[in-house]
């Protein structure tokens, strides 16, 4: 009986090396693995994308599962942070009382979807304030700044020294403006100059002309 041919030894299967380096995924999602992270998974928004933090030991299947779960969780959280027009009006009243002595009293405050390069707008003659839906989900201090900005326009239509003096009472003015400037730069939104001072949060929007009640003097951020 002939001897069996010697079997070629098979190399043990190797798993792909896990790297802690960020790995981009489709849909503006970036996974970052860490050997120091054991069980916890977290996610947050950063510069227009979602960052998911995972333990390095997770498999590809576990990664896909957790990315889906964290995207759903973030969406639920952001949905809860989107106030209705009624809540927005109440918020405006509180901001006016706290920072403007209650002197700014808008007749209407609402979200609109046709302001794609303007964060907010105000028609002082009609007492109406409109905020872009793009602010929904942003930090509360940023939404408060834009809302307070438009409230101040009910008292001072332009962007002169008197206008900015009104906003000095809000402690997060510069931080909010920096945040919005970063978003605008990332999205490559146009900037405008009011007088001699450049305001990184100002931008004109052609769609605003079709907004209801947008006739007369208009100011926006």
Coordinates of C-alpha atoms in Angstrom, one line a residue:
X1 CA 0.0 0.0 0.0
X2 CA 1.6 3.2 -1.1
X3 CA 2.3 5.7 1.6
X4 CA 0.0 8.7 1.7
X5 CA 1.6 11.9 0.3
X6 CA 2.6 14.3 3.0
X7 CA 0.0 16.9 3.6
X8 CA 1.0 20.5 3.1
X9 CA 0.6 22.3 6.5
X10 CA -2.1 25.0 6.3
X11 CA -1.4 28.3 7.8
X12 CA -3.6 29.2 10.7
X13 CA -6.3 31.8 9.6
X14 CA -5.4 35.3 10.6
X15 CA -7.8 38.0 11.4
X16 CA -7.3 41.3 9.8
X17 CA -5.3 43.7 11.8
X18 CA -7.3 46.1 13.8
X19 CA -6.2 49.7 13.5
X20 CA -7.1 52.5 15.9
X21 CA -6.9 54.9 12.9
X22 CA -10.2 56.5 11.9
X23 CA -12.0 54.6 9.2
X24 CA -14.5 56.5 7.0
X25 CA -17.7 54.7 6.0
X26 CA -20.4 55.6 3.4
X27 CA -23.0 58.2 4.5
X28 CA -20.6 60.5 6.3
X29 CA -20.0 58.0 9.2
X30 CA -16.6 57.5 10.6
X31 CA -15.7 54.6 12.9
X32 CA -12.8 55.1 15.4
X33 CA -11.6 52.0 17.2
X34 CA -9.6 52.1 20.5
X35 CA -7.8 49.3 22.3
X36 CA -8.5 51.1 25.6
X37 CA -12.2 51.0 25.0
X38 CA -13.6 47.7 26.3
X39 CA -17.3 47.6 26.1
X40 CA -18.8 51.1 25.7
X41 CA -19.9 52.5 22.4
X42 CA -20.6 56.1 21.8
X43 CA -21.3 58.5 18.9
X44 CA -21.5 62.2 18.2
X45 CA -21.8 64.6 15.3
X46 CA -18.6 66.4 14.2
X47 CA -18.2 68.8 11.3
X48 CA -21.2 67.4 9.4
X49 CA -20.5 63.7 9.9
X50 CA -21.2 61.1 12.6
X51 CA -18.3 59.7 14.6
X52 CA -18.8 56.3 16.2
X53 CA -16.4 55.1 18.9
X54 CA -16.0 51.3 19.2
X55 CA -13.7 48.8 21.1
X56 CA -10.9 47.5 18.9
X57 CA -11.9 43.9 19.4
X58 CA -15.4 44.2 17.8
X59 CA -16.0 42.2 14.6
X60 CA -17.2 43.7 11.4
X61 CA -20.7 42.4 11.9
X62 CA -20.8 43.9 15.4
X63 CA -19.5 47.2 14.0
X64 CA -22.3 47.3 11.4
X65 CA -24.9 46.6 14.1
X66 CA -23.6 49.2 16.5
X67 CA -23.3 51.9 13.8
X68 CA -26.9 51.4 12.9
X69 CA -28.0 51.5 16.5
X70 CA -26.1 54.6 17.3
X71 CA -27.4 56.4 14.2
X72 CA -30.9 55.7 15.3
X73 CA -30.2 56.8 18.9
X74 CA -28.7 60.1 17.7
X75 CA -31.7 60.7 15.4
X76 CA -34.1 60.2 18.3
X77 CA -32.1 62.5 20.5
X78 CA -32.0 65.3 17.9
X79 CA -35.7 64.9 17.2
X80 CA -36.5 65.5 20.9
X81 CA -34.4 68.7 20.7
X82 CA -36.4 70.2 17.9
X83 CA -38.9 72.5 19.4
X84 CA -42.2 73.4 17.8
X85 CA -43.2 76.9 16.8
X86 CA -45.1 77.3 20.1
X87 CA -42.1 76.2 22.1
X88 CA -39.9 78.5 20.1
X89 CA -42.2 81.5 20.8
X90 CA -42.0 80.7 24.6
X91 CA -38.3 80.5 24.3
X92 CA -38.1 83.9 22.7
X93 CA -40.2 85.3 25.5
X94 CA -37.8 84.0 28.1
X95 CA -34.7 85.3 26.2
X96 CA -36.3 88.7 25.8
X97 CA -37.1 88.9 29.5
X98 CA -33.7 87.7 30.6
X99 CA -31.4 89.7 28.2
X100 CA -33.5 92.5 26.7
X101 CA -35.6 93.6 29.6
X102 CA -38.7 92.1 28.0
X103 CA -38.8 94.9 25.4
X104 CA -38.6 92.7 22.4
X105 CA -42.1 91.2 21.8
X106 CA -42.5 89.4 18.5
X107 CA -45.9 88.8 17.1
X108 CA -44.8 85.5 15.6
X109 CA -41.8 83.1 15.9
X110 CA -41.6 80.1 13.6
X111 CA -39.3 77.6 11.8
X112 CA -39.0 77.9 8.0
X113 CA -37.4 75.6 5.5
X114 CA -36.6 78.1 2.7
X115 CA -33.6 79.8 4.4
X116 CA -30.7 77.9 3.1
X117 CA -27.9 80.4 3.6
X118 CA -29.5 82.5 6.4
X119 CA -29.8 81.3 10.0
X120 CA -32.7 83.6 10.8
X121 CA -34.5 86.6 9.7
X122 CA -36.7 89.3 11.2
X123 CA -39.3 91.8 9.8
X124 CA -39.5 94.5 12.5
X125 CA -42.5 96.2 10.9
X126 CA -44.5 93.0 11.3
X127 CA -42.9 91.7 14.5
X128 CA -42.2 88.4 12.8
X129 CA -39.1 86.2 13.4
X130 CA -38.2 83.1 11.3
X131 CA -35.4 80.6 12.1
X132 CA -33.9 78.2 9.6
X133 CA -34.7 74.5 10.1
X134 CA -31.0 73.9 9.7
X135 CA -30.6 75.1 13.3
X136 CA -32.6 72.2 14.6
X137 CA -30.3 69.7 16.4
X138 CA -27.6 72.3 17.0
X139 CA -26.6 73.1 20.6
X140 CA -29.2 75.1 22.5
X141 CA -26.8 78.0 23.1
X142 CA -26.5 78.4 19.3
X143 CA -30.2 78.4 18.7
X144 CA -30.6 80.9 21.6
X145 CA -28.1 83.2 20.1
X146 CA -29.8 83.3 16.7
X147 CA -33.2 83.8 18.4
X148 CA -31.8 86.6 20.6
X149 CA -30.1 88.1 17.5
X150 CA -33.5 88.4 15.8
X151 CA -35.2 89.6 18.9
X152 CA -32.6 92.4 19.1
X153 CA -33.6 93.4 15.5
X154 CA -37.1 94.2 16.8
X155 CA -35.4 97.0 18.8
X156 CA -32.5 97.9 16.4
X157 CA -33.0 97.0 12.7
X158 CA -29.4 97.4 11.6
X159 CA -26.1 96.0 12.8
X160 CA -24.6 99.2 14.3
X161 CA -23.0 99.6 17.7
X162 CA -26.3 99.9 19.5
X163 CA -27.3 96.5 18.1
X164 CA -24.2 94.7 19.3
X165 CA -24.5 96.4 22.7
X166 CA -27.8 94.6 23.2
X167 CA -26.1 91.2 22.5
X168 CA -23.3 91.8 25.0
X169 CA -25.6 90.7 27.7
X170 CA -25.7 87.1 26.3
X171 CA -22.5 85.4 27.6
X172 CA -22.1 83.0 24.7
X173 CA -22.4 85.4 21.7
X174 CA -18.8 84.9 20.5
X175 CA -18.9 81.2 21.0
X176 CA -22.1 80.8 19.1
X177 CA -20.9 83.0 16.3
X178 CA -17.7 80.9 16.1
X179 CA -19.8 77.7 15.9
X180 CA -22.0 79.1 13.1
X181 CA -18.9 80.4 11.2
X182 CA -17.4 76.9 11.4
X183 CA -20.6 75.3 10.0
X184 CA -20.8 78.0 7.3
X185 CA -17.2 77.4 6.3
X186 CA -17.6 73.7 6.1
X187 CA -20.7 74.0 4.0
X188 CA -19.1 76.8 1.9
X189 CA -21.9 79.2 2.5
X190 CA -21.5 82.8 1.3
X191 CA -20.7 85.6 3.8
X192 CA -21.9 89.2 3.6
X193 CA -20.5 92.3 5.1
X194 CA -22.8 94.7 7.1
X195 CA -21.3 98.2 6.9
X196 CA -17.6 98.1 7.8
X197 CA -17.9 95.0 10.0
X198 CA -17.9 91.5 8.7
X199 CA -20.4 89.3 10.5
X200 CA -19.6 85.6 9.8
X201 CA -23.2 84.6 10.7
X202 CA -24.8 86.9 8.1
X203 CA -25.8 85.6 4.7
X204 CA -28.5 86.7 2.2
X205 CA -30.9 84.1 0.8
X206 CA -32.7 84.5 -2.4
X207 CA -35.4 82.0 -1.2
X208 CA -36.3 84.5 1.6
X209 CA -38.0 86.7 -1.0
X210 CA -40.7 84.0 -1.3
X211 CA -41.3 83.8 2.5
X212 CA -44.7 84.9 3.7
X213 CA -44.7 88.2 5.6
X214 CA -41.2 89.1 4.5
X215 CA -41.9 92.5 3.1
X216 CA -40.7 95.7 4.5
X217 CA -37.5 96.2 6.5
X218 CA -35.7 92.9 7.0
X219 CA -32.8 91.9 9.1
X220 CA -31.3 88.5 9.5
X221 CA -28.4 86.4 10.8

